[in-house]
Amino acid sequence: MMVSTKGRYALVVLIDLAKHQEEGFVSLSEVAERQKLSLKYLEIVVSILNKGGLLKSCRGKKGGYRLRKEPSEYNINEILQLTEGNLAPVDCVKNSEVDCAKSDGCVTLPLWIGMDRLISKYLENITLQDLMDGNREKILNV
């Protein structure tokens, strides 16, 4: 499993929006400037997050984006599943479901299913708030 730039940018954007949520809607150009990220690529990532229901958007001069819920209500698994589509360690396992013609005789399949479950459970137990707070102890010991 490799988390792409989309997944990493999604976390950075959501944390930035959370830190500035008292300002109301935040423009992507402000986020891009603060985080030193490509505005064009941020637009792609934020579009995914918005369509996935994680953000509220507002158009106009004072428009931008903000979180739909509190940072403690976002788990990292939901964010990465949305942006990455699949976090499974192998192609034949997706969200603990098997999609392989050879699965009946595959001796390594239980390994991949178990790894997929561990990854999901680990990420489900870490919230955006944990990352914001720098809660290293919890993150490293989930």
mmCIF file of C-alpha atoms in Angstrom:
data_model
loop_
_atom_site.group_PDB
_atom_site.id
_atom_site.type_symbol
_atom_site.label_atom_id
_atom_site.label_comp_id
_atom_site.label_asym_id
_atom_site.label_seq_id
_atom_site.Cartn_x
_atom_site.Cartn_y
_atom_site.Cartn_z
ATOM 1 C CA MET A 1 0.000 0.000 0.000
ATOM 2 C CA MET A 2 1.320 3.394 -0.961
ATOM 3 C CA VAL A 3 -0.539 6.599 -0.122
ATOM 4 C CA SER A 4 -0.393 8.949 -3.089
ATOM 5 C CA THR A 5 -0.001 12.703 -3.178
ATOM 6 C CA LYS A 6 -3.802 12.974 -3.290
ATOM 7 C CA GLY A 7 -4.120 11.274 0.077
ATOM 8 C CA ARG A 8 -1.321 13.269 1.657
ATOM 9 C CA TYR A 9 -2.649 16.573 0.279
ATOM 10 C CA ALA A 10 -6.142 15.696 1.507
ATOM 11 C CA LEU A 11 -4.870 15.372 5.068
ATOM 12 C CA VAL A 12 -2.874 18.607 4.824
ATOM 13 C CA VAL A 13 -5.868 20.522 3.399
ATOM 14 C CA LEU A 14 -8.303 19.195 5.997
ATOM 15 C CA ILE A 15 -5.934 20.016 8.846
ATOM 16 C CA ASP A 16 -5.377 23.520 7.460
ATOM 17 C CA LEU A 17 -9.128 24.101 7.119
ATOM 18 C CA ALA A 18 -9.677 22.796 10.646
ATOM 19 C CA LYS A 19 -7.050 25.158 12.058
ATOM 20 C CA HIS A 20 -8.708 28.105 10.301
ATOM 21 C CA GLN A 21 -12.368 27.148 10.666
ATOM 22 C CA GLU A 22 -13.079 30.068 13.003
ATOM 23 C CA GLU A 23 -12.392 32.322 10.005
ATOM 24 C CA GLY A 24 -15.364 30.869 8.141
ATOM 25 C CA PHE A 25 -14.931 29.676 4.589
ATOM 26 C CA VAL A 26 -11.283 29.509 3.559
ATOM 27 C CA SER A 27 -10.119 29.992 -0.016
ATOM 28 C CA LEU A 28 -7.951 27.348 -1.625
ATOM 29 C CA SER A 29 -5.427 29.973 -2.638
ATOM 30 C CA GLU A 30 -4.872 30.756 1.061
ATOM 31 C CA VAL A 31 -4.372 27.069 1.830
ATOM 32 C CA ALA A 32 -2.025 26.640 -1.141
ATOM 33 C CA GLU A 33 0.019 29.636 -0.056
ATOM 34 C CA ARG A 34 0.254 28.588 3.598
ATOM 35 C CA GLN A 35 1.091 24.988 2.781
ATOM 36 C CA LYS A 36 3.292 25.717 -0.252
ATOM 37 C CA LEU A 37 1.197 23.384 -2.435
ATOM 38 C CA SER A 38 0.051 23.561 -6.043
ATOM 39 C CA LEU A 39 -3.303 25.327 -6.279
ATOM 40 C CA LYS A 40 -4.257 23.335 -9.393
ATOM 41 C CA TYR A 41 -3.625 20.024 -7.666
ATOM 42 C CA LEU A 42 -5.388 21.209 -4.500
ATOM 43 C CA GLU A 43 -8.475 21.938 -6.601
ATOM 44 C CA ILE A 44 -8.541 18.307 -7.735
ATOM 45 C CA VAL A 45 -8.134 16.973 -4.201
ATOM 46 C CA VAL A 46 -10.703 19.337 -2.697
ATOM 47 C CA SER A 47 -13.188 18.431 -5.423
ATOM 48 C CA ILE A 48 -12.933 14.791 -4.290
ATOM 49 C CA LEU A 49 -13.357 15.763 -0.635
ATOM 50 C CA ASN A 50 -16.299 18.023 -1.434
ATOM 51 C CA LYS A 51 -18.099 15.414 -3.565
ATOM 52 C CA GLY A 52 -17.435 12.870 -0.817
ATOM 53 C CA GLY A 53 -19.337 15.023 1.674
ATOM 54 C CA LEU A 54 -16.396 15.960 3.876
ATOM 55 C CA LEU A 55 -16.500 19.684 3.096
ATOM 56 C CA LYS A 56 -18.949 22.542 2.755
ATOM 57 C CA SER A 57 -18.352 24.991 -0.053
ATOM 58 C CA CYS A 58 -19.442 28.540 -0.721
ATOM 59 C CA ARG A 59 -18.995 30.534 -3.904
ATOM 60 C CA GLY A 60 -18.355 34.216 -4.188
ATOM 61 C CA LYS A 61 -15.979 36.821 -2.871
ATOM 62 C CA LYS A 62 -15.956 35.398 0.658
ATOM 63 C CA GLY A 63 -16.318 31.838 -0.573
ATOM 64 C CA GLY A 64 -14.143 28.856 -0.022
ATOM 65 C CA TYR A 65 -14.290 25.652 1.946
ATOM 66 C CA ARG A 66 -14.756 24.528 5.507
ATOM 67 C CA LEU A 67 -15.160 21.254 7.342
ATOM 68 C CA ARG A 68 -18.625 19.731 7.421
ATOM 69 C CA LYS A 69 -18.066 18.311 10.925
ATOM 70 C CA GLU A 70 -15.637 18.571 13.836
ATOM 71 C CA PRO A 71 -12.043 17.356 13.299
ATOM 72 C CA SER A 72 -12.564 14.654 15.935
ATOM 73 C CA GLU A 73 -15.359 13.186 13.784
ATOM 74 C CA TYR A 74 -13.144 12.490 10.763
ATOM 75 C CA ASN A 75 -11.191 9.265 10.867
ATOM 76 C CA ILE A 76 -8.153 8.939 8.637
ATOM 77 C CA ASN A 77 -9.459 5.762 7.019
ATOM 78 C CA GLU A 78 -12.499 7.539 5.547
ATOM 79 C CA ILE A 79 -10.332 10.326 4.163
ATOM 80 C CA LEU A 80 -7.766 8.029 2.567
ATOM 81 C CA GLN A 81 -10.415 5.601 1.254
ATOM 82 C CA LEU A 82 -12.109 8.540 -0.443
ATOM 83 C CA THR A 83 -8.951 9.940 -2.018
ATOM 84 C CA GLU A 84 -7.086 6.708 -2.704
ATOM 85 C CA GLY A 85 -10.052 4.491 -3.549
ATOM 86 C CA ASN A 86 -8.368 1.452 -2.052
ATOM 87 C CA LEU A 87 -5.728 0.941 0.613
ATOM 88 C CA ALA A 88 -5.366 -2.807 0.242
ATOM 89 C CA PRO A 89 -1.833 -4.216 0.086
ATOM 90 C CA VAL A 90 -2.644 -6.270 -3.053
ATOM 91 C CA ASP A 91 -5.055 -5.862 -5.967
ATOM 92 C CA CYS A 92 -7.107 -8.980 -5.227
ATOM 93 C CA VAL A 93 -8.241 -7.693 -1.798
ATOM 94 C CA LYS A 94 -10.358 -4.579 -1.528
ATOM 95 C CA ASN A 95 -11.888 -3.594 1.803
ATOM 96 C CA SER A 96 -11.450 -7.185 3.028
ATOM 97 C CA GLU A 97 -13.369 -8.517 0.018
ATOM 98 C CA VAL A 98 -11.645 -10.930 -2.346
ATOM 99 C CA ASP A 99 -11.756 -10.491 -6.104
ATOM 100 C CA CYS A 100 -9.516 -13.208 -7.522
ATOM 101 C CA ALA A 101 -10.182 -16.313 -9.600
ATOM 102 C CA LYS A 102 -7.306 -18.111 -7.826
ATOM 103 C CA SER A 103 -8.435 -17.311 -4.271
ATOM 104 C CA ASP A 104 -9.504 -20.879 -3.391
ATOM 105 C CA GLY A 105 -5.929 -22.150 -3.724
ATOM 106 C CA CYS A 106 -4.038 -19.049 -2.654
ATOM 107 C CA VAL A 107 -2.001 -19.727 0.467
ATOM 108 C CA THR A 108 -1.046 -16.061 0.895
ATOM 109 C CA LEU A 109 -4.605 -14.711 0.719
ATOM 110 C CA PRO A 110 -5.200 -14.798 4.513
ATOM 111 C CA LEU A 111 -2.052 -12.700 4.956
ATOM 112 C CA TRP A 112 -3.337 -9.993 2.601
ATOM 113 C CA ILE A 113 -6.825 -10.003 4.100
ATOM 114 C CA GLY A 114 -5.373 -9.703 7.605
ATOM 115 C CA MET A 115 -3.062 -6.892 6.556
ATOM 116 C CA ASP A 116 -5.950 -5.048 4.906
ATOM 117 C CA ARG A 117 -8.014 -5.331 8.083
ATOM 118 C CA LEU A 118 -5.138 -4.117 10.265
ATOM 119 C CA ILE A 119 -4.557 -1.093 8.059
ATOM 120 C CA SER A 120 -8.255 -0.179 8.095
ATOM 121 C CA LYS A 121 -8.644 -0.633 11.860
ATOM 122 C CA TYR A 122 -5.494 1.364 12.553
ATOM 123 C CA LEU A 123 -6.583 4.279 10.362
ATOM 124 C CA GLU A 124 -10.157 4.197 11.730
ATOM 125 C CA ASN A 125 -8.800 4.821 15.225
ATOM 126 C CA ILE A 126 -6.908 7.977 14.323
ATOM 127 C CA THR A 127 -8.789 11.206 13.803
ATOM 128 C CA LEU A 128 -7.989 14.462 12.117
ATOM 129 C CA GLN A 129 -7.968 15.970 15.620
ATOM 130 C CA ASP A 130 -5.267 13.503 16.688
ATOM 131 C CA LEU A 131 -3.063 14.679 13.832
ATOM 132 C CA MET A 132 -3.778 18.334 14.584
ATOM 133 C CA ASP A 133 -2.925 17.838 18.237
ATOM 134 C CA GLY A 134 0.290 16.020 17.376
ATOM 135 C CA ASN A 135 -0.922 13.135 19.519
ATOM 136 C CA ARG A 136 2.123 10.973 18.712
ATOM 137 C CA GLU A 137 1.600 8.606 21.635
ATOM 138 C CA LYS A 138 -1.891 7.651 20.492
ATOM 139 C CA ILE A 139 -0.948 7.507 16.790
ATOM 140 C CA LEU A 140 2.024 5.260 17.404
ATOM 141 C CA ASN A 141 0.208 2.979 19.865
ATOM 142 C CA VAL A 142 -3.230 2.486 18.340
#
